[in-house]
């Protein structure tokens, strides 16, 4: 949602919304509902339920910069956020998209550490699991998402290298992974999710908001290389930073009016 409550409607799955009001694939529509909501400078937001649910809650996060973490809660029908602030001296987010998992909200830190927000108790805790400085310095993007009942992270380096890890929740440590199983992953600066591959040969791949010419680019964990549908070794790759993967689930536009 933008400043005027703009809602983007994508009727089909797997579409990538570009930052200049255009859809890279498939068609779209937009509605302006003019929501009169007091805004905050949250760097990321997420939903606890689909926005069509009457019990939907929006959670906003703002981490880093002033040594605090600010977390806001906005329930459907509210016009004022409930906000909480926590000491944040040792945490800077690496992934802007929080992930709701087993009732907790997880935020991936820039050094591989994890911030966890307990909605029930309004508590915020940071679990420190840091990678080597050389590895961290090479990273330019990181993404957190759920995959088959686990939290996994995708890291993208300045050298166009991709690293894939899963989080051991009992010890809060990362373990390297080499496969997504029968799933494929969609990751972008503002969203990341996994879906079962419905076409043979499409599993074990990660789709980034990256293009080579007019063709989308994906990373294969099997070959450990980037590919596109017209080239095994795409060149002149460009990233759409102001974009997001969207999977609509609403049946009528009225469900999106808050």
C-alpha atoms as an extended CHARMM CRD file, in Angstrom:
* protein
*
       258  EXT
         1         1  UNK       CA              0.0000000000        0.0000000000        0.0000000000  PROA      1               0.0000000000
         2         2  UNK       CA              1.2750000000        3.4430000000       -0.8570000000  PROA      2               0.0000000000
         3         3  UNK       CA              0.6700000000        6.7850000000        0.8460000000  PROA      3               0.0000000000
         4         4  UNK       CA             -2.8800000000        6.9480000000       -0.5290000000  PROA      4               0.0000000000
         5         5  UNK       CA             -3.7380000000        3.3400000000        0.1740000000  PROA      5               0.0000000000
         6         6  UNK       CA             -3.0720000000        2.0690000000       -3.3210000000  PROA      6               0.0000000000
         7         7  UNK       CA             -3.7990000000       -1.6210000000       -3.7430000000  PROA      7               0.0000000000
         8         8  UNK       CA             -2.1880000000       -3.5970000000       -6.5370000000  PROA      8               0.0000000000
         9         9  UNK       CA             -4.3220000000       -6.3990000000       -7.9330000000  PROA      9               0.0000000000
        10        10  UNK       CA             -2.5840000000       -9.2770000000       -9.7410000000  PROA      10              0.0000000000
        11        11  UNK       CA             -5.1070000000      -11.9210000000      -10.8110000000  PROA      11              0.0000000000
        12        12  UNK       CA             -2.5070000000      -14.5990000000      -11.5580000000  PROA      12              0.0000000000
        13        13  UNK       CA              0.3110000000      -16.1350000000       -9.5530000000  PROA      13              0.0000000000
        14        14  UNK       CA              4.0100000000      -15.4860000000      -10.0180000000  PROA      14              0.0000000000
        15        15  UNK       CA              3.8710000000      -11.9280000000      -11.3290000000  PROA      15              0.0000000000
        16        16  UNK       CA              6.6600000000       -9.4680000000      -10.6150000000  PROA      16              0.0000000000
        17        17  UNK       CA              5.5620000000       -5.9080000000       -9.8600000000  PROA      17              0.0000000000
        18        18  UNK       CA              8.0160000000       -3.2920000000      -11.1110000000  PROA      18              0.0000000000
        19        19  UNK       CA              8.8200000000       -0.0480000000       -9.3330000000  PROA      19              0.0000000000
        20        20  UNK       CA              7.4660000000        2.3020000000      -12.0130000000  PROA      20              0.0000000000
        21        21  UNK       CA              3.8780000000        1.0920000000      -11.9290000000  PROA      21              0.0000000000
        22        22  UNK       CA              4.3080000000       -1.6790000000      -14.4520000000  PROA      22              0.0000000000
        23        23  UNK       CA              4.0850000000       -5.4280000000      -14.2620000000  PROA      23              0.0000000000
        24        24  UNK       CA              6.9600000000       -7.3390000000      -15.7700000000  PROA      24              0.0000000000
        25        25  UNK       CA              4.7210000000      -10.3360000000      -16.4370000000  PROA      25              0.0000000000
        26        26  UNK       CA              0.9510000000      -10.8100000000      -16.5430000000  PROA      26              0.0000000000
        27        27  UNK       CA             -1.6630000000       -8.0630000000      -16.1380000000  PROA      27              0.0000000000
        28        28  UNK       CA             -2.6470000000       -5.7970000000      -13.2680000000  PROA      28              0.0000000000
        29        29  UNK       CA             -5.1830000000       -3.3450000000      -11.9240000000  PROA      29              0.0000000000
        30        30  UNK       CA             -5.0630000000       -0.8050000000       -9.0950000000  PROA      30              0.0000000000
        31        31  UNK       CA             -7.5140000000        0.7330000000       -6.6760000000  PROA      31              0.0000000000
        32        32  UNK       CA             -7.1690000000        3.9020000000       -4.6100000000  PROA      32              0.0000000000
        33        33  UNK       CA             -9.1380000000        3.6860000000       -1.3900000000  PROA      33              0.0000000000
        34        34  UNK       CA             -7.6490000000        6.8020000000        0.2650000000  PROA      34              0.0000000000
        35        35  UNK       CA             -6.9450000000        5.1990000000        3.6370000000  PROA      35              0.0000000000
        36        36  UNK       CA             -6.5270000000        7.8800000000        6.3100000000  PROA      36              0.0000000000
        37        37  UNK       CA             -3.8760000000        6.1330000000        8.4110000000  PROA      37              0.0000000000
        38        38  UNK       CA             -1.2150000000        7.8360000000       10.5100000000  PROA      38              0.0000000000
        39        39  UNK       CA              2.0790000000        6.7400000000        8.9590000000  PROA      39              0.0000000000
        40        40  UNK       CA              5.4540000000        5.8260000000       10.4600000000  PROA      40              0.0000000000
        41        41  UNK       CA              8.9020000000        5.4230000000        8.9710000000  PROA      41              0.0000000000
        42        42  UNK       CA              8.8500000000        1.6260000000        9.0330000000  PROA      42              0.0000000000
        43        43  UNK       CA             11.4590000000        0.0440000000        6.7960000000  PROA      43              0.0000000000
        44        44  UNK       CA              9.4170000000       -3.1420000000        6.3700000000  PROA      44              0.0000000000
        45        45  UNK       CA              5.9110000000       -4.4320000000        7.0170000000  PROA      45              0.0000000000
        46        46  UNK       CA              4.2000000000       -7.8210000000        6.9450000000  PROA      46              0.0000000000
        47        47  UNK       CA              0.7830000000       -9.3760000000        7.6110000000  PROA      47              0.0000000000
        48        48  UNK       CA             -0.0860000000      -12.0300000000       10.1850000000  PROA      48              0.0000000000
        49        49  UNK       CA             -2.9580000000      -13.2240000000        7.9630000000  PROA      49              0.0000000000
        50        50  UNK       CA             -4.0120000000      -12.5410000000        4.3670000000  PROA      50              0.0000000000
        51        51  UNK       CA             -5.2470000000       -8.9190000000        4.0580000000  PROA      51              0.0000000000
        52        52  UNK       CA             -8.6870000000      -10.2640000000        3.1450000000  PROA      52              0.0000000000
        53        53  UNK       CA             -9.1100000000      -11.6620000000        6.6870000000  PROA      53              0.0000000000
        54        54  UNK       CA            -11.1280000000       -9.6370000000        9.2050000000  PROA      54              0.0000000000
        55        55  UNK       CA             -8.4770000000      -10.4840000000       11.8170000000  PROA      55              0.0000000000
        56        56  UNK       CA             -5.5860000000       -9.2840000000        9.6600000000  PROA      56              0.0000000000
        57        57  UNK       CA             -2.8480000000       -7.4240000000       11.5080000000  PROA      57              0.0000000000
        58        58  UNK       CA             -0.0590000000       -5.3600000000        9.9360000000  PROA      58              0.0000000000
        59        59  UNK       CA              3.3090000000       -5.3880000000       11.7060000000  PROA      59              0.0000000000
        60        60  UNK       CA              5.8440000000       -2.6940000000       10.8610000000  PROA      60              0.0000000000
        61        61  UNK       CA              9.5510000000       -2.8050000000       11.7090000000  PROA      61              0.0000000000
        62        62  UNK       CA             12.1620000000       -0.0590000000       11.8020000000  PROA      62              0.0000000000
        63        63  UNK       CA             15.6300000000       -1.2530000000       12.8670000000  PROA      63              0.0000000000
        64        64  UNK       CA             19.0070000000        0.4440000000       13.0290000000  PROA      64              0.0000000000
        65        65  UNK       CA             20.0340000000        4.0460000000       12.6700000000  PROA      65              0.0000000000
        66        66  UNK       CA             19.1520000000        5.2490000000       16.1790000000  PROA      66              0.0000000000
        67        67  UNK       CA             20.1690000000        2.1980000000       18.2880000000  PROA      67              0.0000000000
        68        68  UNK       CA             16.5360000000        1.1230000000       18.7370000000  PROA      68              0.0000000000
        69        69  UNK       CA             14.0420000000       -1.1680000000       17.0770000000  PROA      69              0.0000000000
        70        70  UNK       CA             10.5720000000        0.2900000000       16.6060000000  PROA      70              0.0000000000
        71        71  UNK       CA              7.7270000000       -2.1640000000       16.0200000000  PROA      71              0.0000000000
        72        72  UNK       CA              4.2020000000       -1.0690000000       15.1420000000  PROA      72              0.0000000000
        73        73  UNK       CA              0.9100000000       -2.9600000000       15.0970000000  PROA      73              0.0000000000
        74        74  UNK       CA             -2.0800000000       -1.8960000000       13.0070000000  PROA      74              0.0000000000
        75        75  UNK       CA             -5.2860000000       -3.9130000000       13.2140000000  PROA      75              0.0000000000
        76        76  UNK       CA             -7.9590000000       -3.8470000000       10.5680000000  PROA      76              0.0000000000
        77        77  UNK       CA            -10.2160000000       -0.8620000000       11.2120000000  PROA      77              0.0000000000
        78        78  UNK       CA             -7.5820000000        1.0450000000       13.2250000000  PROA      78              0.0000000000
        79        79  UNK       CA             -6.1980000000        4.3980000000       12.0910000000  PROA      79              0.0000000000
        80        80  UNK       CA             -3.4340000000        4.7330000000       14.6950000000  PROA      80              0.0000000000
        81        81  UNK       CA             -0.5200000000        2.3280000000       15.1040000000  PROA      81              0.0000000000
        82        82  UNK       CA              0.3220000000        0.7450000000       18.4670000000  PROA      82              0.0000000000
        83        83  UNK       CA              4.1060000000        1.1870000000       18.6890000000  PROA      83              0.0000000000
        84        84  UNK       CA              6.8340000000       -0.3490000000       20.8610000000  PROA      84              0.0000000000
        85        85  UNK       CA             10.5430000000        0.4610000000       21.0960000000  PROA      85              0.0000000000
        86        86  UNK       CA             13.3990000000       -1.8590000000       22.0930000000  PROA      86              0.0000000000
        87        87  UNK       CA             17.1420000000       -1.5500000000       22.6000000000  PROA      87              0.0000000000
        88        88  UNK       CA             18.7740000000       -2.3650000000       19.2880000000  PROA      88              0.0000000000
        89        89  UNK       CA             22.4600000000       -1.4680000000       19.5540000000  PROA      89              0.0000000000
        90        90  UNK       CA             23.7010000000       -4.7560000000       18.0690000000  PROA      90              0.0000000000
        91        91  UNK       CA             21.1620000000       -5.3910000000       15.3010000000  PROA      91              0.0000000000
        92        92  UNK       CA             20.9250000000       -4.1240000000       11.7420000000  PROA      92              0.0000000000
        93        93  UNK       CA             18.4950000000       -5.8630000000        9.3660000000  PROA      93              0.0000000000
        94        94  UNK       CA             19.8220000000       -7.5220000000        6.2480000000  PROA      94              0.0000000000
        95        95  UNK       CA             16.4660000000       -8.6440000000        4.8460000000  PROA      95              0.0000000000
        96        96  UNK       CA             13.6220000000       -6.0890000000        4.8090000000  PROA      96              0.0000000000
        97        97  UNK       CA             10.8850000000       -8.7230000000        4.8770000000  PROA      97              0.0000000000
        98        98  UNK       CA              9.9610000000      -10.1540000000        8.3110000000  PROA      98              0.0000000000
        99        99  UNK       CA              8.7040000000      -13.7380000000        8.3000000000  PROA      99              0.0000000000
       100       100  UNK       CA              5.8240000000      -15.0490000000       10.4330000000  PROA      100             0.0000000000
       101       101  UNK       CA              6.7710000000      -18.5550000000       11.5930000000  PROA      101             0.0000000000
       102       102  UNK       CA              5.1600000000      -20.5680000000       14.4150000000  PROA      102             0.0000000000
       103       103  UNK       CA              3.5940000000      -17.4370000000       15.8950000000  PROA      103             0.0000000000
       104       104  UNK       CA              6.8490000000      -15.4560000000       15.9240000000  PROA      104             0.0000000000
       105       105  UNK       CA              8.1400000000      -12.7840000000       13.5590000000  PROA      105             0.0000000000
       106       106  UNK       CA             11.7230000000      -13.3070000000       12.4000000000  PROA      106             0.0000000000
       107       107  UNK       CA             13.9680000000      -10.5910000000       10.9530000000  PROA      107             0.0000000000
       108       108  UNK       CA             17.2860000000      -11.5170000000        9.3350000000  PROA      108             0.0000000000
       109       109  UNK       CA             20.2310000000       -9.3800000000       10.4440000000  PROA      109             0.0000000000
       110       110  UNK       CA             22.9780000000       -8.1820000000        8.1340000000  PROA      110             0.0000000000
       111       111  UNK       CA             25.5180000000      -10.5120000000        9.7770000000  PROA      111             0.0000000000
       112       112  UNK       CA             23.2900000000      -13.5620000000        9.8760000000  PROA      112             0.0000000000
       113       113  UNK       CA             21.9000000000      -12.8650000000       13.3390000000  PROA      113             0.0000000000
       114       114  UNK       CA             18.1540000000      -13.1220000000       13.9240000000  PROA      114             0.0000000000
       115       115  UNK       CA             15.7130000000      -10.7560000000       15.6060000000  PROA      115             0.0000000000
       116       116  UNK       CA             12.5440000000      -12.4160000000       16.9380000000  PROA      116             0.0000000000
       117       117  UNK       CA              9.3310000000      -10.5670000000       17.8490000000  PROA      117             0.0000000000
       118       118  UNK       CA              6.7630000000      -12.3610000000       20.0370000000  PROA      118             0.0000000000
       119       119  UNK       CA              3.4050000000      -10.7930000000       19.1930000000  PROA      119             0.0000000000
       120       120  UNK       CA              1.6450000000      -12.3230000000       22.1990000000  PROA      120             0.0000000000
       121       121  UNK       CA              4.0770000000      -10.8570000000       24.7440000000  PROA      121             0.0000000000
       122       122  UNK       CA              5.2490000000       -7.8850000000       22.6350000000  PROA      122             0.0000000000
       123       123  UNK       CA              8.8450000000       -8.9720000000       23.3030000000  PROA      123             0.0000000000
       124       124  UNK       CA             11.8830000000       -8.5510000000       21.0180000000  PROA      124             0.0000000000
       125       125  UNK       CA             14.9790000000      -10.7620000000       21.2680000000  PROA      125             0.0000000000
       126       126  UNK       CA             18.1660000000      -10.9760000000       19.2050000000  PROA      126             0.0000000000
       127       127  UNK       CA             19.9740000000      -14.2810000000       18.6680000000  PROA      127             0.0000000000
       128       128  UNK       CA             23.5850000000      -13.8010000000       17.6460000000  PROA      128             0.0000000000
       129       129  UNK       CA             24.9320000000      -16.1530000000       14.9730000000  PROA      129             0.0000000000
       130       130  UNK       CA             27.4190000000      -14.2430000000       12.9060000000  PROA      130             0.0000000000
       131       131  UNK       CA             29.2930000000      -15.2800000000        9.8040000000  PROA      131             0.0000000000
       132       132  UNK       CA             32.9520000000      -14.5170000000        9.1460000000  PROA      132             0.0000000000
       133       133  UNK       CA             33.6140000000      -10.8170000000        8.3790000000  PROA      133             0.0000000000
       134       134  UNK       CA             34.9800000000      -11.6550000000        4.9130000000  PROA      134             0.0000000000
       135       135  UNK       CA             31.7360000000      -13.4270000000        4.0370000000  PROA      135             0.0000000000
       136       136  UNK       CA             29.5450000000      -10.6380000000        5.4000000000  PROA      136             0.0000000000
       137       137  UNK       CA             31.5000000000       -7.9480000000        3.5550000000  PROA      137             0.0000000000
       138       138  UNK       CA             30.8430000000       -9.7240000000        0.2550000000  PROA      138             0.0000000000
       139       139  UNK       CA             27.0490000000       -9.7950000000        0.6710000000  PROA      139             0.0000000000
       140       140  UNK       CA             24.7690000000       -7.3420000000       -1.0920000000  PROA      140             0.0000000000
       141       141  UNK       CA             21.3550000000       -8.9950000000       -0.6090000000  PROA      141             0.0000000000
       142       142  UNK       CA             19.8040000000      -11.4500000000        1.8400000000  PROA      142             0.0000000000
       143       143  UNK       CA             16.3630000000      -13.0210000000        1.9510000000  PROA      143             0.0000000000
       144       144  UNK       CA             14.5150000000      -14.9420000000        4.6750000000  PROA      144             0.0000000000
       145       145  UNK       CA             11.5830000000      -17.2830000000        4.0330000000  PROA      145             0.0000000000
       146       146  UNK       CA              9.8450000000      -20.4930000000        5.1100000000  PROA      146             0.0000000000
       147       147  UNK       CA             10.4950000000      -23.7480000000        3.2780000000  PROA      147             0.0000000000
       148       148  UNK       CA              8.8810000000      -27.0680000000        4.2630000000  PROA      148             0.0000000000
       149       149  UNK       CA              8.5090000000      -26.1410000000        7.9260000000  PROA      149             0.0000000000
       150       150  UNK       CA             11.9490000000      -24.5530000000        8.2310000000  PROA      150             0.0000000000
       151       151  UNK       CA             13.3410000000      -21.0430000000        8.0530000000  PROA      151             0.0000000000
       152       152  UNK       CA             15.8700000000      -20.6650000000        5.2550000000  PROA      152             0.0000000000
       153       153  UNK       CA             18.0000000000      -17.7900000000        4.0180000000  PROA      153             0.0000000000
       154       154  UNK       CA             19.3350000000      -16.9300000000        0.5790000000  PROA      154             0.0000000000
       155       155  UNK       CA             22.4190000000      -14.7160000000        0.4350000000  PROA      155             0.0000000000
       156       156  UNK       CA             23.6010000000      -12.9880000000       -2.7620000000  PROA      156             0.0000000000
       157       157  UNK       CA             27.1580000000      -11.6390000000       -2.9800000000  PROA      157             0.0000000000
       158       158  UNK       CA             28.7560000000       -8.8270000000       -4.9660000000  PROA      158             0.0000000000
       159       159  UNK       CA             30.5230000000      -11.5630000000       -6.9420000000  PROA      159             0.0000000000
       160       160  UNK       CA             27.1520000000      -12.9640000000       -8.1420000000  PROA      160             0.0000000000
       161       161  UNK       CA             27.5030000000      -15.9620000000       -5.8450000000  PROA      161             0.0000000000
       162       162  UNK       CA             24.4680000000      -17.4720000000       -4.1010000000  PROA      162             0.0000000000
       163       163  UNK       CA             24.5360000000      -19.1260000000       -0.6610000000  PROA      163             0.0000000000
       164       164  UNK       CA             21.6530000000      -21.1400000000        0.7860000000  PROA      164             0.0000000000
       165       165  UNK       CA             21.2250000000      -21.8960000000        4.5180000000  PROA      165             0.0000000000
       166       166  UNK       CA             18.6070000000      -23.2980000000        6.9070000000  PROA      166             0.0000000000
       167       167  UNK       CA             18.1590000000      -22.1810000000       10.5200000000  PROA      167             0.0000000000
       168       168  UNK       CA             18.3680000000      -24.6890000000       13.3790000000  PROA      168             0.0000000000
       169       169  UNK       CA             15.7530000000      -23.2190000000       15.7290000000  PROA      169             0.0000000000
       170       170  UNK       CA             16.8620000000      -25.3260000000       18.7000000000  PROA      170             0.0000000000
       171       171  UNK       CA             20.3980000000      -23.9080000000       18.6380000000  PROA      171             0.0000000000
       172       172  UNK       CA             19.7230000000      -20.7870000000       16.5190000000  PROA      172             0.0000000000
       173       173  UNK       CA             22.6020000000      -21.5710000000       14.1500000000  PROA      173             0.0000000000
       174       174  UNK       CA             22.7840000000      -21.7310000000       10.3490000000  PROA      174             0.0000000000
       175       175  UNK       CA             23.5310000000      -24.8800000000        8.3110000000  PROA      175             0.0000000000
       176       176  UNK       CA             24.4580000000      -24.8590000000        4.6270000000  PROA      176             0.0000000000
       177       177  UNK       CA             21.9300000000      -26.4520000000        2.2450000000  PROA      177             0.0000000000
       178       178  UNK       CA             22.2340000000      -27.6560000000       -1.3230000000  PROA      178             0.0000000000
       179       179  UNK       CA             18.6110000000      -28.2980000000       -2.3040000000  PROA      179             0.0000000000
       180       180  UNK       CA             15.0860000000      -26.8870000000       -2.0670000000  PROA      180             0.0000000000
       181       181  UNK       CA             13.5750000000      -30.3420000000       -2.5470000000  PROA      181             0.0000000000
       182       182  UNK       CA             10.5770000000      -30.2310000000       -4.8880000000  PROA      182             0.0000000000
       183       183  UNK       CA             10.1410000000      -26.4780000000       -4.4070000000  PROA      183             0.0000000000
       184       184  UNK       CA             11.2630000000      -23.3720000000       -6.2270000000  PROA      184             0.0000000000
       185       185  UNK       CA             11.9150000000      -20.0740000000       -4.4640000000  PROA      185             0.0000000000
       186       186  UNK       CA             10.8570000000      -16.5340000000       -5.3740000000  PROA      186             0.0000000000
       187       187  UNK       CA             12.8910000000      -13.8100000000       -3.6740000000  PROA      187             0.0000000000
       188       188  UNK       CA             12.9080000000      -10.0320000000       -4.0030000000  PROA      188             0.0000000000
       189       189  UNK       CA             13.7510000000       -7.0070000000       -1.8980000000  PROA      189             0.0000000000
       190       190  UNK       CA             10.2760000000       -6.9200000000       -0.3310000000  PROA      190             0.0000000000
       191       191  UNK       CA              8.9800000000      -10.5010000000       -0.5060000000  PROA      191             0.0000000000
       192       192  UNK       CA             10.1920000000      -14.0960000000       -0.5420000000  PROA      192             0.0000000000
       193       193  UNK       CA              8.2890000000      -17.3870000000       -0.6110000000  PROA      193             0.0000000000
       194       194  UNK       CA              8.4880000000      -20.9920000000       -1.8170000000  PROA      194             0.0000000000
       195       195  UNK       CA              6.0770000000      -22.9240000000       -4.0090000000  PROA      195             0.0000000000
       196       196  UNK       CA              5.9170000000      -26.4990000000       -5.2310000000  PROA      196             0.0000000000
       197       197  UNK       CA              7.2730000000      -26.9180000000       -8.7490000000  PROA      197             0.0000000000
       198       198  UNK       CA              4.4370000000      -28.0290000000      -11.0350000000  PROA      198             0.0000000000
       199       199  UNK       CA              6.6120000000      -28.4700000000      -14.1340000000  PROA      199             0.0000000000
       200       200  UNK       CA              9.2700000000      -31.1670000000      -14.3710000000  PROA      200             0.0000000000
       201       201  UNK       CA             12.7800000000      -29.7850000000      -14.0210000000  PROA      201             0.0000000000
       202       202  UNK       CA             11.7170000000      -26.5140000000      -12.3570000000  PROA      202             0.0000000000
       203       203  UNK       CA             12.4840000000      -27.4870000000       -8.7470000000  PROA      203             0.0000000000
       204       204  UNK       CA             15.6980000000      -26.5910000000       -6.9190000000  PROA      204             0.0000000000
       205       205  UNK       CA             15.7750000000      -23.1390000000       -8.4890000000  PROA      205             0.0000000000
       206       206  UNK       CA             15.7300000000      -19.6220000000       -7.0550000000  PROA      206             0.0000000000
       207       207  UNK       CA             14.0560000000      -16.7960000000       -8.9630000000  PROA      207             0.0000000000
       208       208  UNK       CA             15.5170000000      -13.3400000000       -8.3240000000  PROA      208             0.0000000000
       209       209  UNK       CA             14.1450000000      -10.0040000000       -9.6110000000  PROA      209             0.0000000000
       210       210  UNK       CA             16.9100000000      -10.1480000000      -12.2300000000  PROA      210             0.0000000000
       211       211  UNK       CA             16.6200000000       -9.9900000000      -16.0090000000  PROA      211             0.0000000000
       212       212  UNK       CA             18.8850000000      -10.5930000000      -18.9670000000  PROA      212             0.0000000000
       213       213  UNK       CA             17.3540000000       -8.6060000000      -21.7810000000  PROA      213             0.0000000000
       214       214  UNK       CA             13.6310000000       -9.3710000000      -21.5940000000  PROA      214             0.0000000000
       215       215  UNK       CA             14.0950000000      -12.7780000000      -19.9690000000  PROA      215             0.0000000000
       216       216  UNK       CA             13.9200000000      -13.5330000000      -16.2640000000  PROA      216             0.0000000000
       217       217  UNK       CA             16.9850000000      -15.0630000000      -14.6350000000  PROA      217             0.0000000000
       218       218  UNK       CA             17.0360000000      -17.8850000000      -12.0990000000  PROA      218             0.0000000000
       219       219  UNK       CA             19.7670000000      -19.6000000000      -10.0950000000  PROA      219             0.0000000000
       220       220  UNK       CA             20.0700000000      -23.3880000000      -10.1600000000  PROA      220             0.0000000000
       221       221  UNK       CA             21.3110000000      -25.0110000000       -6.9670000000  PROA      221             0.0000000000
       222       222  UNK       CA             22.1540000000      -28.0920000000       -9.0370000000  PROA      222             0.0000000000
       223       223  UNK       CA             24.4860000000      -26.3620000000      -11.5150000000  PROA      223             0.0000000000
       224       224  UNK       CA             25.4300000000      -23.5260000000       -9.1210000000  PROA      224             0.0000000000
       225       225  UNK       CA             24.9610000000      -21.0520000000      -11.9690000000  PROA      225             0.0000000000
       226       226  UNK       CA             22.5160000000      -18.4480000000      -13.2310000000  PROA      226             0.0000000000
       227       227  UNK       CA             20.3680000000      -19.3560000000      -16.2280000000  PROA      227             0.0000000000
       228       228  UNK       CA             17.5890000000      -17.8160000000      -18.2890000000  PROA      228             0.0000000000
       229       229  UNK       CA             15.1500000000      -19.5000000000      -20.6270000000  PROA      229             0.0000000000
       230       230  UNK       CA             17.1370000000      -18.4240000000      -23.6840000000  PROA      230             0.0000000000
       231       231  UNK       CA             20.7000000000      -18.8040000000      -22.3520000000  PROA      231             0.0000000000
       232       232  UNK       CA             22.6300000000      -21.1020000000      -20.0210000000  PROA      232             0.0000000000
       233       233  UNK       CA             25.0280000000      -18.2950000000      -19.1650000000  PROA      233             0.0000000000
       234       234  UNK       CA             23.1150000000      -14.9940000000      -19.3060000000  PROA      234             0.0000000000
       235       235  UNK       CA             25.1060000000      -11.7870000000      -19.4640000000  PROA      235             0.0000000000
       236       236  UNK       CA             24.3400000000       -8.1270000000      -18.8410000000  PROA      236             0.0000000000
       237       237  UNK       CA             22.0490000000       -9.0270000000      -15.9660000000  PROA      237             0.0000000000
       238       238  UNK       CA             20.0670000000       -6.1990000000      -14.3770000000  PROA      238             0.0000000000
       239       239  UNK       CA             18.1920000000       -6.2140000000      -11.0810000000  PROA      239             0.0000000000
       240       240  UNK       CA             14.7910000000       -4.6350000000      -10.4410000000  PROA      240             0.0000000000
       241       241  UNK       CA             15.2820000000       -3.3350000000       -6.9070000000  PROA      241             0.0000000000
       242       242  UNK       CA             11.8690000000       -1.6420000000       -6.7000000000  PROA      242             0.0000000000
       243       243  UNK       CA              9.8760000000       -4.7960000000       -7.3460000000  PROA      243             0.0000000000
       244       244  UNK       CA              8.1270000000       -7.5610000000       -5.4590000000  PROA      244             0.0000000000
       245       245  UNK       CA              6.7070000000      -11.0200000000       -6.0790000000  PROA      245             0.0000000000
       246       246  UNK       CA              2.9500000000      -11.1050000000       -5.3830000000  PROA      246             0.0000000000
       247       247  UNK       CA              0.6190000000      -14.0850000000       -5.0210000000  PROA      247             0.0000000000
       248       248  UNK       CA             -3.0010000000      -12.8220000000       -4.8840000000  PROA      248             0.0000000000
       249       249  UNK       CA             -5.6160000000      -14.8160000000       -2.9850000000  PROA      249             0.0000000000
       250       250  UNK       CA             -8.6420000000      -12.5050000000       -2.9000000000  PROA      250             0.0000000000
       251       251  UNK       CA            -11.9040000000      -13.2020000000       -4.7330000000  PROA      251             0.0000000000
       252       252  UNK       CA            -13.3060000000       -9.6720000000       -5.0200000000  PROA      252             0.0000000000
       253       253  UNK       CA            -11.9090000000       -6.1560000000       -4.6760000000  PROA      253             0.0000000000
       254       254  UNK       CA            -14.1240000000       -5.3370000000       -1.6990000000  PROA      254             0.0000000000
       255       255  UNK       CA            -12.1320000000       -7.7470000000        0.4540000000  PROA      255             0.0000000000
       256       256  UNK       CA             -9.1260000000       -5.4290000000        0.1870000000  PROA      256             0.0000000000
       257       257  UNK       CA            -10.8890000000       -2.3540000000        1.5750000000  PROA      257             0.0000000000
       258       258  UNK       CA             -9.7480000000       -1.6430000000        5.1210000000  PROA      258             0.0000000000
